[in-house]
Amino acid sequence: MLIEILGIIVVLMALRTLVAQNRSERLLYLNVIGFSMSAIIGLYIQTPFGAIIAITFFVTSTLSSNAIAYSLGRVKEEIMVK
Amino acid sequence: MNEILGIAIAAVICWVNFVLIDTWMGLPEGPGVKGADVIGRSVQKRGGDLAGGFFQGNIVCSPDASAGTLLAAIGCYAIGIPEGGLIAAVLVYFGNRLCADPGYAGTTGALSITVIIFLTSFIGFKTEYFIVGMVIAILTIQGIYHPGASRLLGKIAHKMGRHTKLT
């Protein structure tokens, strides 16, 4: 029941990511997928190591979206310079 | 307790917990990292509020109180009620430092939800309700309608005196 709710949220957000026009709008939807995926990992692997995996997955996915958002800003600057 | 009702109440508790802590820690005031600036201005361009946009951008770019709330709930579920939350708080702190974020919002959020989970466990709330509730709470902010959510966050920031001074 709980994992099913999270699965529906992931599918909905994946569809919205596909139809989104803007790159930074897409990042916000991907952030929700990151939240739901680490919640699914935590609920499915009910062991202490499962919690560590979920936490590490979430922190690293945040790191990568940080890098993507940073490079989006750089790309915009470069286009303006040209 | 009824499962659906428990999840709904847990979602409201998580929403209030992370929005209040993040606003108090100054997330809407300015972009903590450079990527948050890009996302905030993009939300503003689509008809949203700049302070709310910075809030959303900061959530994406660094583990803040929202991440702390979710990860402490997962830690409490899989490891145990006080110690799981504390381990999650330490790992969220590492994440904050890796993202070059000066704030302590993530650690504060993790510790506060650990206390809330401990107290509500006496009235029949299960820890897994908070995990699903937190995902639903973040869905309302990041996944439904960004300009509307950012305007609501901007109003809350204005009331708490944390609205951005940038234009």
PDB file of C-alpha atoms in Angstrom:
ATOM      1  CA  MET A   1       0.000   0.000   0.000  1.00  0.00           C
ATOM      2  CA  LEU A   2       2.708   2.500   1.020  1.00  0.00           C
ATOM      3  CA  ILE A   3       5.120   1.515  -1.762  1.00  0.00           C
ATOM      4  CA  GLU A   4       2.222   1.603  -4.271  1.00  0.00           C
ATOM      5  CA  ILE A   5       1.435   5.240  -3.362  1.00  0.00           C
ATOM      6  CA  LEU A   6       5.107   6.141  -3.865  1.00  0.00           C
ATOM      7  CA  GLY A   7       5.185   4.229  -7.174  1.00  0.00           C
ATOM      8  CA  ILE A   8       2.190   6.177  -8.499  1.00  0.00           C
ATOM      9  CA  ILE A   9       3.944   9.439  -7.552  1.00  0.00           C
ATOM     10  CA  VAL A  10       7.133   8.330  -9.394  1.00  0.00           C
ATOM     11  CA  VAL A  11       5.196   7.430 -12.570  1.00  0.00           C
ATOM     12  CA  LEU A  12       3.244  10.723 -12.514  1.00  0.00           C
ATOM     13  CA  MET A  13       6.427  12.750 -12.061  1.00  0.00           C
ATOM     14  CA  ALA A  14       8.207  10.790 -14.807  1.00  0.00           C
ATOM     15  CA  LEU A  15       5.377  11.655 -17.227  1.00  0.00           C
ATOM     16  CA  ARG A  16       5.511  15.333 -16.212  1.00  0.00           C
ATOM     17  CA  THR A  17       9.291  15.326 -16.704  1.00  0.00           C
ATOM     18  CA  LEU A  18       8.760  14.048 -20.251  1.00  0.00           C
ATOM     19  CA  VAL A  19       6.247  16.754 -21.194  1.00  0.00           C
ATOM     20  CA  ALA A  20       8.014  19.653 -19.383  1.00  0.00           C
ATOM     21  CA  GLN A  21       9.355  22.356 -21.693  1.00  0.00           C
ATOM     22  CA  ASN A  22      11.932  23.988 -19.461  1.00  0.00           C
ATOM     23  CA  ARG A  23      15.161  22.355 -18.221  1.00  0.00           C
ATOM     24  CA  SER A  24      15.068  23.837 -14.728  1.00  0.00           C
ATOM     25  CA  GLU A  25      11.379  22.881 -14.419  1.00  0.00           C
ATOM     26  CA  ARG A  26      12.449  19.306 -15.187  1.00  0.00           C
ATOM     27  CA  LEU A  27      14.986  19.412 -12.331  1.00  0.00           C
ATOM     28  CA  LEU A  28      12.187  20.144  -9.819  1.00  0.00           C
ATOM     29  CA  TYR A  29      10.200  17.089 -10.987  1.00  0.00           C
ATOM     30  CA  LEU A  30      13.356  14.941 -10.870  1.00  0.00           C
ATOM     31  CA  ASN A  31      13.861  16.088  -7.276  1.00  0.00           C
ATOM     32  CA  VAL A  32      10.450  14.600  -6.333  1.00  0.00           C
ATOM     33  CA  ILE A  33      11.509  11.322  -8.041  1.00  0.00           C
ATOM     34  CA  GLY A  34      14.698  11.352  -5.930  1.00  0.00           C
ATOM     35  CA  PHE A  35      12.637  11.745  -2.751  1.00  0.00           C
ATOM     36  CA  SER A  36      10.249   8.933  -3.728  1.00  0.00           C
ATOM     37  CA  MET A  37      13.007   6.548  -4.826  1.00  0.00           C
ATOM     38  CA  SER A  38      14.920   6.841  -1.573  1.00  0.00           C
ATOM     39  CA  ALA A  39      11.639   6.376   0.344  1.00  0.00           C
ATOM     40  CA  ILE A  40      10.932   3.211  -1.708  1.00  0.00           C
ATOM     41  CA  ILE A  41      14.463   1.910  -1.020  1.00  0.00           C
ATOM     42  CA  GLY A  42      14.012   2.541   2.714  1.00  0.00           C
ATOM     43  CA  LEU A  43      10.576   0.889   2.853  1.00  0.00           C
ATOM     44  CA  TYR A  44      11.557  -2.110   0.698  1.00  0.00           C
ATOM     45  CA  ILE A  45      14.911  -2.974   2.320  1.00  0.00           C
ATOM     46  CA  GLN A  46      13.840  -2.948   5.957  1.00  0.00           C
ATOM     47  CA  THR A  47      17.336  -3.287   7.423  1.00  0.00           C
ATOM     48  CA  PRO A  48      19.732  -0.703   8.911  1.00  0.00           C
ATOM     49  CA  PHE A  49      21.939  -1.015   5.840  1.00  0.00           C
ATOM     50  CA  GLY A  50      18.881  -0.271   3.656  1.00  0.00           C
ATOM     51  CA  ALA A  51      18.492   3.049   5.473  1.00  0.00           C
ATOM     52  CA  ILE A  52      22.155   3.868   4.866  1.00  0.00           C
ATOM     53  CA  ILE A  53      21.712   3.032   1.145  1.00  0.00           C
ATOM     54  CA  ALA A  54      18.604   5.255   0.925  1.00  0.00           C
ATOM     55  CA  ILE A  55      20.344   8.172   2.658  1.00  0.00           C
ATOM     56  CA  THR A  56      23.477   7.855   0.495  1.00  0.00           C
ATOM     57  CA  PHE A  57      21.365   7.624  -2.678  1.00  0.00           C
ATOM     58  CA  PHE A  58      19.473  10.781  -1.761  1.00  0.00           C
ATOM     59  CA  VAL A  59      22.536  12.835  -0.809  1.00  0.00           C
ATOM     60  CA  THR A  60      24.403  11.843  -3.987  1.00  0.00           C
ATOM     61  CA  SER A  61      21.372  12.549  -6.201  1.00  0.00           C
ATOM     62  CA  THR A  62      21.173  16.014  -4.605  1.00  0.00           C
ATOM     63  CA  LEU A  63      24.883  16.501  -5.359  1.00  0.00           C
ATOM     64  CA  SER A  64      24.325  15.656  -9.011  1.00  0.00           C
ATOM     65  CA  SER A  65      21.309  17.973  -9.332  1.00  0.00           C
ATOM     66  CA  ASN A  66      23.443  20.681  -7.706  1.00  0.00           C
ATOM     67  CA  ALA A  67      26.050  20.172 -10.417  1.00  0.00           C
ATOM     68  CA  ILE A  68      23.418  20.129 -13.194  1.00  0.00           C
ATOM     69  CA  ALA A  69      21.758  23.349 -11.959  1.00  0.00           C
ATOM     70  CA  TYR A  70      25.170  25.025 -11.659  1.00  0.00           C
ATOM     71  CA  SER A  71      26.091  24.075 -15.238  1.00  0.00           C
ATOM     72  CA  LEU A  72      22.653  25.248 -16.494  1.00  0.00           C
ATOM     73  CA  GLY A  73      23.584  28.729 -15.220  1.00  0.00           C
ATOM     74  CA  ARG A  74      26.989  28.496 -16.911  1.00  0.00           C
ATOM     75  CA  VAL A  75      25.428  27.437 -20.226  1.00  0.00           C
ATOM     76  CA  LYS A  76      23.053  30.438 -20.127  1.00  0.00           C
ATOM     77  CA  GLU A  77      25.987  32.811 -19.501  1.00  0.00           C
ATOM     78  CA  GLU A  78      27.968  31.326 -22.375  1.00  0.00           C
ATOM     79  CA  ILE A  79      25.049  31.747 -24.793  1.00  0.00           C
ATOM     80  CA  MET A  80      24.680  35.397 -23.714  1.00  0.00           C
ATOM     81  CA  VAL A  81      28.401  36.049 -24.299  1.00  0.00           C
ATOM     82  CA  LYS A  82      28.201  34.649 -27.838  1.00  0.00           C
TER      83      LYS A  82
ATOM     84  CA  MET B   1      -5.224   4.127  13.308  1.00  0.00           C
ATOM     85  CA  ASN B   2      -6.597   4.256   9.779  1.00  0.00           C
ATOM     86  CA  GLU B   3      -3.675   4.188   7.317  1.00  0.00           C
ATOM     87  CA  ILE B   4      -4.914   6.867   4.891  1.00  0.00           C
ATOM     88  CA  LEU B   5      -5.817   9.261   7.728  1.00  0.00           C
ATOM     89  CA  GLY B   6      -2.418   8.653   9.371  1.00  0.00           C
ATOM     90  CA  ILE B   7      -0.564   9.406   6.122  1.00  0.00           C
ATOM     91  CA  ALA B   8      -2.589  12.598   5.573  1.00  0.00           C
ATOM     92  CA  ILE B   9      -1.905  13.904   9.092  1.00  0.00           C
ATOM     93  CA  ALA B  10       1.780  12.907   8.825  1.00  0.00           C
ATOM     94  CA  ALA B  11       2.009  14.779   5.490  1.00  0.00           C
ATOM     95  CA  VAL B  12       0.636  17.947   7.119  1.00  0.00           C
ATOM     96  CA  ILE B  13       3.047  17.613  10.076  1.00  0.00           C
ATOM     97  CA  CYS B  14       6.027  17.089   7.727  1.00  0.00           C
ATOM     98  CA  TRP B  15       4.974  20.028   5.515  1.00  0.00           C
ATOM     99  CA  VAL B  16       4.723  22.415   8.473  1.00  0.00           C
ATOM    100  CA  ASN B  17       7.992  21.077   9.961  1.00  0.00           C
ATOM    101  CA  PHE B  18      10.153  21.550   6.894  1.00  0.00           C
ATOM    102  CA  VAL B  19       8.575  24.761   5.551  1.00  0.00           C
ATOM    103  CA  LEU B  20       8.871  26.525   8.922  1.00  0.00           C
ATOM    104  CA  ILE B  21      12.466  25.378   9.567  1.00  0.00           C
ATOM    105  CA  ASP B  22      13.613  26.163   6.011  1.00  0.00           C
ATOM    106  CA  THR B  23      12.000  29.614   6.062  1.00  0.00           C
ATOM    107  CA  TRP B  24      13.415  30.328   9.518  1.00  0.00           C
ATOM    108  CA  MET B  25      16.885  29.288   8.313  1.00  0.00           C
ATOM    109  CA  GLY B  26      16.593  31.828   5.492  1.00  0.00           C
ATOM    110  CA  LEU B  27      16.164  29.637   2.401  1.00  0.00           C
ATOM    111  CA  PRO B  28      13.870  32.149   0.632  1.00  0.00           C
ATOM    112  CA  GLU B  29      16.265  35.039   1.305  1.00  0.00           C
ATOM    113  CA  GLY B  30      18.782  34.089  -1.340  1.00  0.00           C
ATOM    114  CA  PRO B  31      20.288  31.231  -3.297  1.00  0.00           C
ATOM    115  CA  GLY B  32      22.686  29.312  -1.031  1.00  0.00           C
ATOM    116  CA  VAL B  33      24.388  27.781  -4.065  1.00  0.00           C
ATOM    117  CA  LYS B  34      24.633  29.107  -7.607  1.00  0.00           C
ATOM    118  CA  GLY B  35      22.271  26.544  -9.151  1.00  0.00           C
ATOM    119  CA  ALA B  36      19.421  27.653  -6.884  1.00  0.00           C
ATOM    120  CA  ASP B  37      19.599  31.114  -8.439  1.00  0.00           C
ATOM    121  CA  VAL B  38      18.950  29.669 -11.930  1.00  0.00           C
ATOM    122  CA  ILE B  39      15.933  27.662 -10.740  1.00  0.00           C
ATOM    123  CA  GLY B  40      14.523  30.587  -8.709  1.00  0.00           C
ATOM    124  CA  ARG B  41      14.679  32.974 -11.653  1.00  0.00           C
ATOM    125  CA  SER B  42      13.130  30.368 -13.960  1.00  0.00           C
ATOM    126  CA  VAL B  43      10.174  29.964 -11.569  1.00  0.00           C
ATOM    127  CA  GLN B  44       9.822  33.753 -11.416  1.00  0.00           C
ATOM    128  CA  LYS B  45       9.806  33.925 -15.225  1.00  0.00           C
ATOM    129  CA  ARG B  46       6.889  31.496 -15.315  1.00  0.00           C
ATOM    130  CA  GLY B  47       4.815  33.775 -13.071  1.00  0.00           C
ATOM    131  CA  GLY B  48       5.972  32.766  -9.594  1.00  0.00           C
ATOM    132  CA  ASP B  49       7.478  34.547  -6.622  1.00  0.00           C
ATOM    133  CA  LEU B  50      11.272  34.975  -6.487  1.00  0.00           C
ATOM    134  CA  ALA B  51      11.599  34.111  -2.773  1.00  0.00           C
ATOM    135  CA  GLY B  52       9.518  30.946  -3.275  1.00  0.00           C
ATOM    136  CA  GLY B  53      11.639  30.126  -6.332  1.00  0.00           C
ATOM    137  CA  PHE B  54      14.834  30.419  -4.297  1.00  0.00           C
ATOM    138  CA  PHE B  55      13.239  28.139  -1.686  1.00  0.00           C
ATOM    139  CA  GLN B  56      12.467  25.510  -4.350  1.00  0.00           C
ATOM    140  CA  GLY B  57      15.910  25.887  -5.914  1.00  0.00           C
ATOM    141  CA  ASN B  58      17.644  25.496  -2.566  1.00  0.00           C
ATOM    142  CA  ILE B  59      15.675  22.288  -1.889  1.00  0.00           C
ATOM    143  CA  VAL B  60      16.843  20.855  -5.240  1.00  0.00           C
ATOM    144  CA  CYS B  61      20.476  21.881  -4.872  1.00  0.00           C
ATOM    145  CA  SER B  62      21.281  20.962  -1.289  1.00  0.00           C
ATOM    146  CA  PRO B  63      19.863  18.619   1.383  1.00  0.00           C
ATOM    147  CA  ASP B  64      17.778  21.007   3.506  1.00  0.00           C
ATOM    148  CA  ALA B  65      15.129  20.432   6.171  1.00  0.00           C
ATOM    149  CA  SER B  66      12.983  18.577   3.605  1.00  0.00           C
ATOM    150  CA  ALA B  67      15.763  16.043   3.045  1.00  0.00           C
ATOM    151  CA  GLY B  68      16.470  15.922   6.776  1.00  0.00           C
ATOM    152  CA  THR B  69      12.805  15.140   7.480  1.00  0.00           C
ATOM    153  CA  LEU B  70      12.646  12.305   4.928  1.00  0.00           C
ATOM    154  CA  LEU B  71      16.005  10.753   5.792  1.00  0.00           C
ATOM    155  CA  ALA B  72      15.439  10.911   9.558  1.00  0.00           C
ATOM    156  CA  ALA B  73      12.063   9.198   9.025  1.00  0.00           C
ATOM    157  CA  ILE B  74      13.776   6.461   6.969  1.00  0.00           C
ATOM    158  CA  GLY B  75      16.493   6.141   9.633  1.00  0.00           C
ATOM    159  CA  CYS B  76      13.937   5.864  12.441  1.00  0.00           C
ATOM    160  CA  TYR B  77      11.983   3.258  10.423  1.00  0.00           C
ATOM    161  CA  ALA B  78      14.927   0.982   9.592  1.00  0.00           C
ATOM    162  CA  ILE B  79      17.420   1.562  12.410  1.00  0.00           C
ATOM    163  CA  GLY B  80      15.484   2.643  15.494  1.00  0.00           C
ATOM    164  CA  ILE B  81      13.737   5.685  16.917  1.00  0.00           C
ATOM    165  CA  PRO B  82      16.359   7.954  18.408  1.00  0.00           C
ATOM    166  CA  GLU B  83      19.562   6.508  16.895  1.00  0.00           C
ATOM    167  CA  GLY B  84      18.314   6.326  13.257  1.00  0.00           C
ATOM    168  CA  GLY B  85      17.412  10.013  13.306  1.00  0.00           C
ATOM    169  CA  LEU B  86      20.820  10.934  14.719  1.00  0.00           C
ATOM    170  CA  ILE B  87      22.684   8.878  12.065  1.00  0.00           C
ATOM    171  CA  ALA B  88      20.550  10.549   9.359  1.00  0.00           C
ATOM    172  CA  ALA B  89      21.342  13.978  10.811  1.00  0.00           C
ATOM    173  CA  VAL B  90      25.093  13.292  10.598  1.00  0.00           C
ATOM    174  CA  LEU B  91      24.848  12.069   6.987  1.00  0.00           C
ATOM    175  CA  VAL B  92      22.681  15.066   5.999  1.00  0.00           C
ATOM    176  CA  TYR B  93      25.314  17.329   7.565  1.00  0.00           C
ATOM    177  CA  PHE B  94      27.978  15.694   5.359  1.00  0.00           C
ATOM    178  CA  GLY B  95      25.703  16.274   2.344  1.00  0.00           C
ATOM    179  CA  ASN B  96      25.305  19.939   3.301  1.00  0.00           C
ATOM    180  CA  ARG B  97      29.052  20.396   3.480  1.00  0.00           C
ATOM    181  CA  LEU B  98      29.595  18.579   0.163  1.00  0.00           C
ATOM    182  CA  CYS B  99      27.142  20.969  -1.510  1.00  0.00           C
ATOM    183  CA  ALA B 100      29.045  23.950  -0.023  1.00  0.00           C
ATOM    184  CA  ASP B 101      25.891  25.038   1.815  1.00  0.00           C
ATOM    185  CA  PRO B 102      26.568  27.003   5.003  1.00  0.00           C
ATOM    186  CA  GLY B 103      23.128  26.336   6.535  1.00  0.00           C
ATOM    187  CA  TYR B 104      22.247  23.871   9.228  1.00  0.00           C
ATOM    188  CA  ALA B 105      18.631  23.487   8.072  1.00  0.00           C
ATOM    189  CA  GLY B 106      19.041  19.794   7.205  1.00  0.00           C
ATOM    190  CA  THR B 107      20.431  18.822  10.593  1.00  0.00           C
ATOM    191  CA  THR B 108      17.776  20.847  12.444  1.00  0.00           C
ATOM    192  CA  GLY B 109      14.984  19.290  10.357  1.00  0.00           C
ATOM    193  CA  ALA B 110      16.296  15.772  10.990  1.00  0.00           C
ATOM    194  CA  LEU B 111      16.526  16.303  14.747  1.00  0.00           C
ATOM    195  CA  SER B 112      13.092  17.970  15.017  1.00  0.00           C
ATOM    196  CA  ILE B 113      11.293  15.215  13.061  1.00  0.00           C
ATOM    197  CA  THR B 114      13.024  12.605  15.240  1.00  0.00           C
ATOM    198  CA  VAL B 115      11.492  14.258  18.304  1.00  0.00           C
ATOM    199  CA  ILE B 116       8.087  14.492  16.554  1.00  0.00           C
ATOM    200  CA  ILE B 117       8.204  10.805  15.515  1.00  0.00           C
ATOM    201  CA  PHE B 118       9.149   9.810  19.074  1.00  0.00           C
ATOM    202  CA  LEU B 119       6.252  11.820  20.566  1.00  0.00           C
ATOM    203  CA  THR B 120       3.608  10.768  18.002  1.00  0.00           C
ATOM    204  CA  SER B 121       4.564   7.084  18.344  1.00  0.00           C
ATOM    205  CA  PHE B 122       2.717   7.144  21.678  1.00  0.00           C
ATOM    206  CA  ILE B 123      -0.612   8.005  19.978  1.00  0.00           C
ATOM    207  CA  GLY B 124      -0.348   5.278  17.341  1.00  0.00           C
ATOM    208  CA  PHE B 125       1.503   6.933  14.450  1.00  0.00           C
ATOM    209  CA  LYS B 126       3.781   4.507  12.615  1.00  0.00           C
ATOM    210  CA  THR B 127       7.132   5.779  11.326  1.00  0.00           C
ATOM    211  CA  GLU B 128       6.364   4.698   7.740  1.00  0.00           C
ATOM    212  CA  TYR B 129       3.450   7.192   7.643  1.00  0.00           C
ATOM    213  CA  PHE B 130       6.031   9.969   7.961  1.00  0.00           C
ATOM    214  CA  ILE B 131       8.112   8.571   5.056  1.00  0.00           C
ATOM    215  CA  VAL B 132       5.107   8.574   2.671  1.00  0.00           C
ATOM    216  CA  GLY B 133       3.795  11.824   4.177  1.00  0.00           C
ATOM    217  CA  MET B 134       7.067  13.604   3.491  1.00  0.00           C
ATOM    218  CA  VAL B 135       7.043  12.488  -0.177  1.00  0.00           C
ATOM    219  CA  ILE B 136       3.461  13.793  -0.509  1.00  0.00           C
ATOM    220  CA  ALA B 137       4.489  17.067   1.166  1.00  0.00           C
ATOM    221  CA  ILE B 138       7.393  17.566  -1.253  1.00  0.00           C
ATOM    222  CA  LEU B 139       5.060  16.655  -4.141  1.00  0.00           C
ATOM    223  CA  THR B 140       2.808  19.608  -3.249  1.00  0.00           C
ATOM    224  CA  ILE B 141       5.799  21.982  -3.347  1.00  0.00           C
ATOM    225  CA  GLN B 142       7.856  20.692  -6.283  1.00  0.00           C
ATOM    226  CA  GLY B 143       5.536  18.583  -8.388  1.00  0.00           C
ATOM    227  CA  ILE B 144       2.101  20.133  -8.920  1.00  0.00           C
ATOM    228  CA  TYR B 145       2.189  23.814  -9.926  1.00  0.00           C
ATOM    229  CA  HIS B 146       5.448  25.689  -9.342  1.00  0.00           C
ATOM    230  CA  PRO B 147       4.272  29.332  -9.667  1.00  0.00           C
ATOM    231  CA  GLY B 148       1.374  28.741  -7.237  1.00  0.00           C
ATOM    232  CA  ALA B 149       3.555  26.909  -4.713  1.00  0.00           C
ATOM    233  CA  SER B 150       6.225  29.607  -4.932  1.00  0.00           C
ATOM    234  CA  ARG B 151       3.667  32.357  -4.303  1.00  0.00           C
ATOM    235  CA  LEU B 152       2.442  30.517  -1.176  1.00  0.00           C
ATOM    236  CA  LEU B 153       6.052  30.059   0.037  1.00  0.00           C
ATOM    237  CA  GLY B 154       6.730  33.741  -0.695  1.00  0.00           C
ATOM    238  CA  LYS B 155       3.733  34.753   1.453  1.00  0.00           C
ATOM    239  CA  ILE B 156       4.971  32.587   4.351  1.00  0.00           C
ATOM    240  CA  ALA B 157       8.480  34.069   3.956  1.00  0.00           C
ATOM    241  CA  HIS B 158       7.002  37.580   3.982  1.00  0.00           C
ATOM    242  CA  LYS B 159       5.086  36.876   7.194  1.00  0.00           C
ATOM    243  CA  MET B 160       8.212  35.512   8.902  1.00  0.00           C
ATOM    244  CA  GLY B 161      10.270  38.493   7.685  1.00  0.00           C
ATOM    245  CA  ARG B 162      12.479  36.335   5.451  1.00  0.00           C
ATOM    246  CA  HIS B 163      11.442  37.596   2.013  1.00  0.00           C
ATOM    247  CA  THR B 164      14.306  38.090  -0.442  1.00  0.00           C
ATOM    248  CA  LYS B 165      15.845  41.526  -0.951  1.00  0.00           C
ATOM    249  CA  LEU B 166      17.188  40.583  -4.380  1.00  0.00           C
ATOM    250  CA  THR B 167      15.312  41.531  -7.529  1.00  0.00           C
TER     251      THR B 167
END
